[in-house]
Short mmCIF file of C-alpha atoms (C1' of nucleotides) in Angstrom, two decimals:
data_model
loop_
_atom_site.label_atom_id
_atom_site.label_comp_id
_atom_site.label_asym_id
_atom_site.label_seq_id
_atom_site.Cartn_x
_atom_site.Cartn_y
_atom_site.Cartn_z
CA UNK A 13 0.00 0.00 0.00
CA UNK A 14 1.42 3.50 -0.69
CA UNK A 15 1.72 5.79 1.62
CA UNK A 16 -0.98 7.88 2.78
CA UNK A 17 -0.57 11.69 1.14
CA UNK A 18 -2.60 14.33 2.73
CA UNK A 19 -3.23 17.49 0.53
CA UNK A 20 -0.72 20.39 1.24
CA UNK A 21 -2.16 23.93 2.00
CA UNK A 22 -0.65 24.48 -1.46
CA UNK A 23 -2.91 21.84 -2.82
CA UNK A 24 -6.25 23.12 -1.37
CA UNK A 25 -5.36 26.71 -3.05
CA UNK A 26 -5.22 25.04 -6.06
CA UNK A 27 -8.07 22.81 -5.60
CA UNK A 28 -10.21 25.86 -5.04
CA UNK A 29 -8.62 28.68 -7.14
CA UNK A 30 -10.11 29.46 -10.39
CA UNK A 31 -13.79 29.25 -9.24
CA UNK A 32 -15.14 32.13 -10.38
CA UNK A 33 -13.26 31.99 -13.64
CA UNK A 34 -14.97 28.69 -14.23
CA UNK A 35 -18.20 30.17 -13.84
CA UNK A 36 -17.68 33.02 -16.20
CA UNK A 37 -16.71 30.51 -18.95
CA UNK A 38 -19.71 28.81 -17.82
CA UNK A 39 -21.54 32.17 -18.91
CA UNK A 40 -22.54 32.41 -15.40
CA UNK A 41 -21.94 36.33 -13.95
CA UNK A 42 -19.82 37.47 -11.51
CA UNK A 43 -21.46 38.72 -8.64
CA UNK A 44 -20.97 40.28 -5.10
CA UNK A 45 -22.72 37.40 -3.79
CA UNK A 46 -20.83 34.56 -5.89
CA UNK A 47 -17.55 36.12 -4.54
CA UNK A 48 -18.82 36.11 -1.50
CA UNK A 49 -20.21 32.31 -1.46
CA UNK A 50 -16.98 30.86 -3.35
CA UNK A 51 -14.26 33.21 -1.05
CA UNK A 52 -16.21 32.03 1.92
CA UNK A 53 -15.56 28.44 1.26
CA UNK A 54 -12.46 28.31 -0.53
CA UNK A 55 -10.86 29.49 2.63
CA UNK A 56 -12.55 27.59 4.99
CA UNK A 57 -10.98 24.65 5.86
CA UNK A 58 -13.94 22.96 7.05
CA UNK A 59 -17.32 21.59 5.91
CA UNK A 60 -20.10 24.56 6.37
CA UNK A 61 -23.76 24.34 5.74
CA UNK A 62 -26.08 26.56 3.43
CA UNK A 63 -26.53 28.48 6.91
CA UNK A 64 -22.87 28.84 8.31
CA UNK A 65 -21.57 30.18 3.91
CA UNK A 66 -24.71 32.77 4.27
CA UNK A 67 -23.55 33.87 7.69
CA UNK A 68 -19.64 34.26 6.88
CA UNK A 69 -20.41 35.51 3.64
CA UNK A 70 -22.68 38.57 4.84
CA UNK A 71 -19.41 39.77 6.42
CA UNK A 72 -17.76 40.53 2.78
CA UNK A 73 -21.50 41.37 1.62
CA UNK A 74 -24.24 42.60 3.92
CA UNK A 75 -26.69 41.84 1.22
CA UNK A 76 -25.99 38.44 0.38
CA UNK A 77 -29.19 36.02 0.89
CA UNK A 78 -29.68 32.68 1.78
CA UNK A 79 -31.26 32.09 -0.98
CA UNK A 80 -28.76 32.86 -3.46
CA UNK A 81 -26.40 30.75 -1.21
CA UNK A 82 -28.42 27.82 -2.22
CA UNK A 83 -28.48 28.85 -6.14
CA UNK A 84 -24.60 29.44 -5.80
CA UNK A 85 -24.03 26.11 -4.19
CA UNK A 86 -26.44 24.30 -7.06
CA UNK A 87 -24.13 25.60 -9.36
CA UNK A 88 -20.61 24.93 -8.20
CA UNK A 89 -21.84 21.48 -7.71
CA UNK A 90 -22.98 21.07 -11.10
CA UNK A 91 -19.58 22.52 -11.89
CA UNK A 92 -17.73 19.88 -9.82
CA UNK A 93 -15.99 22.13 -7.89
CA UNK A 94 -17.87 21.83 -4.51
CA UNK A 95 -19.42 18.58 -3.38
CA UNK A 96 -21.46 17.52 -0.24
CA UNK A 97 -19.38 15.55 2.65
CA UNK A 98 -21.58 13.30 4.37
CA UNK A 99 -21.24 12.76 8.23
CA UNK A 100 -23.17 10.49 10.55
CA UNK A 101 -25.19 13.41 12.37
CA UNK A 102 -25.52 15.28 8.86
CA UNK A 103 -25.27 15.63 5.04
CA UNK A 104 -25.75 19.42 4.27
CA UNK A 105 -22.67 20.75 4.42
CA UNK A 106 -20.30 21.41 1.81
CA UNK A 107 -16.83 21.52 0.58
CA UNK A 108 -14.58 21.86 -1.77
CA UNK A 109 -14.85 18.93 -4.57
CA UNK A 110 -12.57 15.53 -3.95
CA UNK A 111 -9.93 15.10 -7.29
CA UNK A 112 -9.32 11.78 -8.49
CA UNK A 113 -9.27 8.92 -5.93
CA UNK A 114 -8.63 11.42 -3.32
CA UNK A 115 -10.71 10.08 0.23
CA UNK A 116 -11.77 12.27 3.03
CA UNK A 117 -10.46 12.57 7.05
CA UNK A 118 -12.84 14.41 8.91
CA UNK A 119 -12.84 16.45 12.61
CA UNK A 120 -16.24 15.56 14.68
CA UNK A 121 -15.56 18.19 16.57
CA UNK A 122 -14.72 21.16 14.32
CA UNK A 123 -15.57 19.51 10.70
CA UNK A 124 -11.73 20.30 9.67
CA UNK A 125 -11.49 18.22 6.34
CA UNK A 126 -8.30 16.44 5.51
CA UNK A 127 -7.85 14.91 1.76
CA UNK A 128 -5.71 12.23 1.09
CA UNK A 129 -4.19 9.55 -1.29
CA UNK A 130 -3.18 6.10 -0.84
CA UNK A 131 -5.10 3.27 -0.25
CA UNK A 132 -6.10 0.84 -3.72
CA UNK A 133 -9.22 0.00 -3.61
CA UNK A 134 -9.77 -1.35 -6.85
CA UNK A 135 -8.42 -5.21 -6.46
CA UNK A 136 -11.56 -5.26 -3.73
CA UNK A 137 -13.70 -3.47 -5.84
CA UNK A 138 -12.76 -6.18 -8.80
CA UNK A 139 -13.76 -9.10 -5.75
CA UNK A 140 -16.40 -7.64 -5.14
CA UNK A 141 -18.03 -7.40 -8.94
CA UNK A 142 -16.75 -10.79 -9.06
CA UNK A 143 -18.52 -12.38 -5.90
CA UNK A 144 -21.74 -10.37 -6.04
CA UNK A 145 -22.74 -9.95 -9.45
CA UNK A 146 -22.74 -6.16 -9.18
CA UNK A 147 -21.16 -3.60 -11.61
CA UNK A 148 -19.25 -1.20 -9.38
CA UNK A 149 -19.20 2.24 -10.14
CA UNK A 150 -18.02 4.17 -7.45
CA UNK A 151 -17.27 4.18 -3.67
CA UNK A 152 -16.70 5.77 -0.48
CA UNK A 153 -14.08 5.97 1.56
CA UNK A 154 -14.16 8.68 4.90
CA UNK A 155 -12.47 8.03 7.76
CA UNK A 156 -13.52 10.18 11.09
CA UNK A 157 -11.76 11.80 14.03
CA UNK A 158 -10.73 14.19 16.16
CA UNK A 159 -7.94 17.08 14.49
CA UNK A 160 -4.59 17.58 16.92
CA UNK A 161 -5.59 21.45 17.57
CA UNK A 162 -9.50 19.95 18.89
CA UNK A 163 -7.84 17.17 21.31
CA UNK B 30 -5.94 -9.29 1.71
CA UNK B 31 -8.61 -11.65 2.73
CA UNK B 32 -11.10 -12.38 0.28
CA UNK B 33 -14.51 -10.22 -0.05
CA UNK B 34 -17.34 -12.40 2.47
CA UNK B 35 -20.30 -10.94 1.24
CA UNK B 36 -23.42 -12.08 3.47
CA UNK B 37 -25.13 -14.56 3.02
CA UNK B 38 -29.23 -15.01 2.89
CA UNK B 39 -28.63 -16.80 6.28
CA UNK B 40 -26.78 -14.48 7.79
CA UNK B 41 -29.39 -11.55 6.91
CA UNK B 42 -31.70 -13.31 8.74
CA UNK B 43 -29.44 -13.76 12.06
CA UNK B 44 -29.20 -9.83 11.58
CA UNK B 45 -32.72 -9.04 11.69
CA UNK B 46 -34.09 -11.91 13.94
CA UNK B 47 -34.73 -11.22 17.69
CA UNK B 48 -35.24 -7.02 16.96
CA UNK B 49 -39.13 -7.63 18.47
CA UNK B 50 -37.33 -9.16 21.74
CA UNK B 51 -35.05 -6.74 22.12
CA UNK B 52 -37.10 -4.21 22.20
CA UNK B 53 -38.83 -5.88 24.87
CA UNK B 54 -36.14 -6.19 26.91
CA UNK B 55 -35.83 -2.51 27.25
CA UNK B 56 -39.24 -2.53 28.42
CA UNK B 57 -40.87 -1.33 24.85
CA UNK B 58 -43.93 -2.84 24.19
CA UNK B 59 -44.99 -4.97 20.98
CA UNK B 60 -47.50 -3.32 18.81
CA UNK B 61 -48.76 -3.94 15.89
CA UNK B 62 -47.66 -0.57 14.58
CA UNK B 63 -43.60 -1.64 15.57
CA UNK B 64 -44.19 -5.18 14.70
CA UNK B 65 -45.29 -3.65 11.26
CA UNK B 66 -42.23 -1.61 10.84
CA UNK B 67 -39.92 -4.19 11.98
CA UNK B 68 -41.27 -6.80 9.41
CA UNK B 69 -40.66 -4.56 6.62
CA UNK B 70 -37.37 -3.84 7.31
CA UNK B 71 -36.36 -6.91 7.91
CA UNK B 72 -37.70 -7.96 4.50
CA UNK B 73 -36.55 -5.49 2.15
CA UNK B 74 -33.91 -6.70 1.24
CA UNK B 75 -32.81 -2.92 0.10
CA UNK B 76 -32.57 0.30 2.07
CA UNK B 77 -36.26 1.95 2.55
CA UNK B 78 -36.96 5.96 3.20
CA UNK B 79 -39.61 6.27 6.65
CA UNK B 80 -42.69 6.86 3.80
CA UNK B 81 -41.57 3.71 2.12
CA UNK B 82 -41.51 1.94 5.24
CA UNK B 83 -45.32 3.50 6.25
CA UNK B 84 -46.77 2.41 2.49
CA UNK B 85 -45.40 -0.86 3.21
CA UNK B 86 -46.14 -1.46 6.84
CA UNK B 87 -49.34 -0.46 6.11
CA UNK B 88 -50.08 -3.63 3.97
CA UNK B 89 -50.05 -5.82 7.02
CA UNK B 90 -51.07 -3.11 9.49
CA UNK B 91 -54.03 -1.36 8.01
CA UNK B 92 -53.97 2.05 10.73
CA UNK B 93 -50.32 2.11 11.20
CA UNK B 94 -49.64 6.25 10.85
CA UNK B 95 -46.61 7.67 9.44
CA UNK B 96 -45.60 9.05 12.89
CA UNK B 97 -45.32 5.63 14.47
CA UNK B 98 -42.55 4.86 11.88
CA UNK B 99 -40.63 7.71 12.62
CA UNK B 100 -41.05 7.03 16.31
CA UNK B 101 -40.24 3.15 15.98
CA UNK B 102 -36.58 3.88 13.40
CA UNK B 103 -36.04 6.39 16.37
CA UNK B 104 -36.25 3.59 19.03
CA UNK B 105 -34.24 0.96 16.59
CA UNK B 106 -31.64 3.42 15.51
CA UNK B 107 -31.14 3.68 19.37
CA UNK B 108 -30.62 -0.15 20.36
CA UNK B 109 -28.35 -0.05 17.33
CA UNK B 110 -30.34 -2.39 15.06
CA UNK B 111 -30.68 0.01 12.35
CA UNK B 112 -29.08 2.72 10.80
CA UNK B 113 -29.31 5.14 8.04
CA UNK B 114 -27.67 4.67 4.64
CA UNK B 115 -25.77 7.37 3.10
CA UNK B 116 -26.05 7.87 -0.68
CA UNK B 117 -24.92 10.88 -2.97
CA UNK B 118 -28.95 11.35 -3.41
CA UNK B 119 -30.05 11.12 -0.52
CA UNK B 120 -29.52 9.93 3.10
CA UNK B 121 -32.73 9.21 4.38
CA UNK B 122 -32.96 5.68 3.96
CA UNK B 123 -32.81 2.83 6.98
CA UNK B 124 -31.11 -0.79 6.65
CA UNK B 125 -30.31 -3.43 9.30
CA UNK B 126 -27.65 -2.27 11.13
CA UNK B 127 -23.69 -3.06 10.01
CA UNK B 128 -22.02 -5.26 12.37
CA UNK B 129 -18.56 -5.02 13.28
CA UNK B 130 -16.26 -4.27 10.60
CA UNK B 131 -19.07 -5.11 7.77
CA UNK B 132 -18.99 -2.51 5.12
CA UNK B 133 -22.18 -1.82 2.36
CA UNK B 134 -22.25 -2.25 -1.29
CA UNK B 135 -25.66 -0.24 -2.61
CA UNK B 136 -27.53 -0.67 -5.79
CA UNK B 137 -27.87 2.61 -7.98
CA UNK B 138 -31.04 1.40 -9.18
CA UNK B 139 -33.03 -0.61 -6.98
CA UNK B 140 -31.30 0.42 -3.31
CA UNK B 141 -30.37 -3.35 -2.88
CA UNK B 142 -28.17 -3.75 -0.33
CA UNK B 143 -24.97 -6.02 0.54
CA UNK B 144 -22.69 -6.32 3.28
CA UNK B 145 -19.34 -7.50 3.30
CA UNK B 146 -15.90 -8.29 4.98
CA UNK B 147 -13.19 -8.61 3.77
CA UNK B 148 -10.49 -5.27 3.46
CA UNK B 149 -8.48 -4.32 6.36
CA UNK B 150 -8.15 -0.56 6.99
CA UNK B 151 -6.67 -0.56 10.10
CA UNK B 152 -3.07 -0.34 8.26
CA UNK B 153 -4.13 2.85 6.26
CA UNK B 154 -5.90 4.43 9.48
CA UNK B 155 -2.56 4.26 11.46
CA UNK B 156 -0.59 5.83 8.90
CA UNK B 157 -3.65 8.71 8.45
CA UNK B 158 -3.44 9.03 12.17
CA UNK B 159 0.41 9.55 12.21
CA UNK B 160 0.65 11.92 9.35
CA UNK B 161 -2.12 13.73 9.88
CA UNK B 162 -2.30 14.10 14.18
CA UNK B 163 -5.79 12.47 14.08
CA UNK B 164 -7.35 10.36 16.58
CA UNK B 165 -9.49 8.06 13.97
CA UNK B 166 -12.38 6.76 15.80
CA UNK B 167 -14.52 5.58 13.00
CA UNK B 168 -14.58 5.07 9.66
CA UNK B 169 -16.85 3.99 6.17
CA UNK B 170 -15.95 2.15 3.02
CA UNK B 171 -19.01 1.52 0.65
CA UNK B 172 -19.27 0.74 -2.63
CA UNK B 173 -21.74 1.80 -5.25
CA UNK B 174 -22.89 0.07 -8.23
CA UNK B 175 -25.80 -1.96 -10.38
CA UNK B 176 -26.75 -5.46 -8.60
CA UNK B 177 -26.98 -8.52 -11.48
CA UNK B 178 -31.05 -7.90 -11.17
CA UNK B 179 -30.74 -4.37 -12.36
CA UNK B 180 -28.16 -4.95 -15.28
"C1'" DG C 1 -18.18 55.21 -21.39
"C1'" DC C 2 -23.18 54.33 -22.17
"C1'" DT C 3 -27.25 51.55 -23.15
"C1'" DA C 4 -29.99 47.65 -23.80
"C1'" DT C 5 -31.03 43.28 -22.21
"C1'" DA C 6 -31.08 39.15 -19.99
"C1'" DA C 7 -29.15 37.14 -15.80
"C1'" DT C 8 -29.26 37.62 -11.02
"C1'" DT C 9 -30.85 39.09 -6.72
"C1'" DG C 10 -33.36 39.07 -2.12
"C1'" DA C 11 -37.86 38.91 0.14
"C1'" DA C 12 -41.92 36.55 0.69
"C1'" DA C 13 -44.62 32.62 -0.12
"C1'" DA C 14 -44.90 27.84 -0.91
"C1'" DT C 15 -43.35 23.16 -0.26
"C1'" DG C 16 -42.22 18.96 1.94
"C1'" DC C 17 -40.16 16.30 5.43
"C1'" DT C 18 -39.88 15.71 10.37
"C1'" DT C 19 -41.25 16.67 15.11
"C1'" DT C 20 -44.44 18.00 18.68
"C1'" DT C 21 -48.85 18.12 20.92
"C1'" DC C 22 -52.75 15.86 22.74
"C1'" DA C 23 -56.71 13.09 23.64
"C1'" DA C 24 -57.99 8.31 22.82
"C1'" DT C 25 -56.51 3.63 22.74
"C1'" DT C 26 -54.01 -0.46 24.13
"C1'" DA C 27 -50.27 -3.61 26.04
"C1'" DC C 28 -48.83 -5.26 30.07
"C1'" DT C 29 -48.48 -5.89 35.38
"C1'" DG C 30 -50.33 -7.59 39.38
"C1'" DC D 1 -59.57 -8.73 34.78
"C1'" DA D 2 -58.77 -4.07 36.12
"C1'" DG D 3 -55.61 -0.30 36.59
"C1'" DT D 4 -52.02 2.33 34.66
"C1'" DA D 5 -48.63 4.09 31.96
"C1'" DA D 6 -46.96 3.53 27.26
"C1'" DT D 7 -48.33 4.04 22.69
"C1'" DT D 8 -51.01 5.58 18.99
"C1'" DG D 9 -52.63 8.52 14.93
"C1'" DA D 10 -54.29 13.03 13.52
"C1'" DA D 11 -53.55 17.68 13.40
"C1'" DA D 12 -50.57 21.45 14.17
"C1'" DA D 13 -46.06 23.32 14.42
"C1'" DG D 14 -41.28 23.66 12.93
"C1'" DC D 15 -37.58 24.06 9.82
"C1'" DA D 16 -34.72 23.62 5.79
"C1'" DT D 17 -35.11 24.16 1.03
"C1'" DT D 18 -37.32 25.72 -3.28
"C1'" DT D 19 -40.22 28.68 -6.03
"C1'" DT D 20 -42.15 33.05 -7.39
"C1'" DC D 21 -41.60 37.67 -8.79
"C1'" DA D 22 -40.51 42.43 -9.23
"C1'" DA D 23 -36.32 45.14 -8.77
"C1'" DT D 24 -31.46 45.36 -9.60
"C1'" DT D 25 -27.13 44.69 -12.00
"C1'" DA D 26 -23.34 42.50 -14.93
"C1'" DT D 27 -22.05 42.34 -19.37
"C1'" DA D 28 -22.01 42.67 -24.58
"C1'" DG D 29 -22.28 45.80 -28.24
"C1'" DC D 30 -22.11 50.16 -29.62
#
DNA sequence: GCTATAATTGAAAATGCTTTTCAATTACTG
DNA sequence: CAGTAATTGAAAAGCATTTTCAATTATAGC
């Protein structure tokens, strides 16, 4: 098994820079409020609901709504650049989007997100289709703890 | 690596049997609302949403109320004999409860549902844990794909 | 730089799932 | 079998998310 490689700091800027240049290509506008939604969580660090983006985000711009946080969030999705993490106690937060075979290490405590290479999962996903019958698309792999600076 | 167990008809069974006794045992009484519930789930076969669960219970259990359901998964999720199944679409769905180290593979189509042995992530979690300053409590591995039925 | 125009916005209303409330019913104990 | 507390289902309340809509604004073309 390699070993495990958790995304630099370096990494997540480029995992999350470019956002709002990938929406104007899209033909999608630039906005106060976009800015506001896509600097909010590109420098977060951690998974953040609907709620927590329109709260941090009315700091850069009073006006921002809930609402459009939603319709911003619909379309960086689509996009591929944000993607929902799901937790045991929750699946409504967000973050930025998982590259490749990259798997998640998540903080219960403060939802810090770690991203990582290095497992293979593919010689048990061949088993698998072999044993069950099943055509395997996809999977899921998350593990969860608690970060050094919450212990 | 061991090779994939998936579980076996038998051994669904065994997971589902004795859910009316335990609750029981923690002084819960047997209805015919929770008996309802319970038989369903223990059926399916596939993961079931709390209105799927109601439609179906109310087959055998004619006055069974939507409420009750919600109530009864509440009580189940509690003694540990259920749990909800997490799914890019959606995580509102309940299954018989994972034991152990057991792991899930879903159906895309259908929300058939397999458990299985098999990997061993307890090498990968130690190295996350080192590089990373982690305390990894938990963690999930499921795979998604299209069961023979659905192909 | 200005204007026209269609995209975008935020507020309010609507929706839909889940939880709470409450009086009536029912499983279980003695 | 009777007493009692748990359980029930219906209706109401709660809450997150989506839709509606008139006002605003980013951008393309001049």
């Amino acid at each position: 098994m390699a070993q495990a490689h958790i995304s630099s700091e370096k990494e997540i800027k480029e995992r999350t820079g470019g956002w709002l240049a990938r929406l104007a290509e899209q033909g999608y506008r630039i906005t106060g409020s976009r800015r506001a939604v896509v600097d909010v969580l590109a420098e977060a660090g951690t998974s953040l609901s609907p709620a927590e983006i329109y709260e941090q985000g009315r700091v850069a711009h009073k006006q921002l709504g809930l609402v459009t946080v939603y319709r911003t969030l619909e379309k960086l999705e689509e996009l591929g650049l944000v993607q929902r993490v799901h937790r045991p106690d929750g699946c409504h937060a967000y973050i930025p989007a998982l590259h490749g075979h990259e798997h998640l290490l998540l903080c219960q405590e403060c939802g810090r997100v770690e991203y990582f290479r290095g497992d293979d999962l593919s010689e048990l996903s061949r088993r698998l289709e072999g044993e069950s019958g099943y055509t395997i698309n996809d999977h899921w792999l998350q593990f969860f703890g608690v970060c050094a600076a919450c212990q």
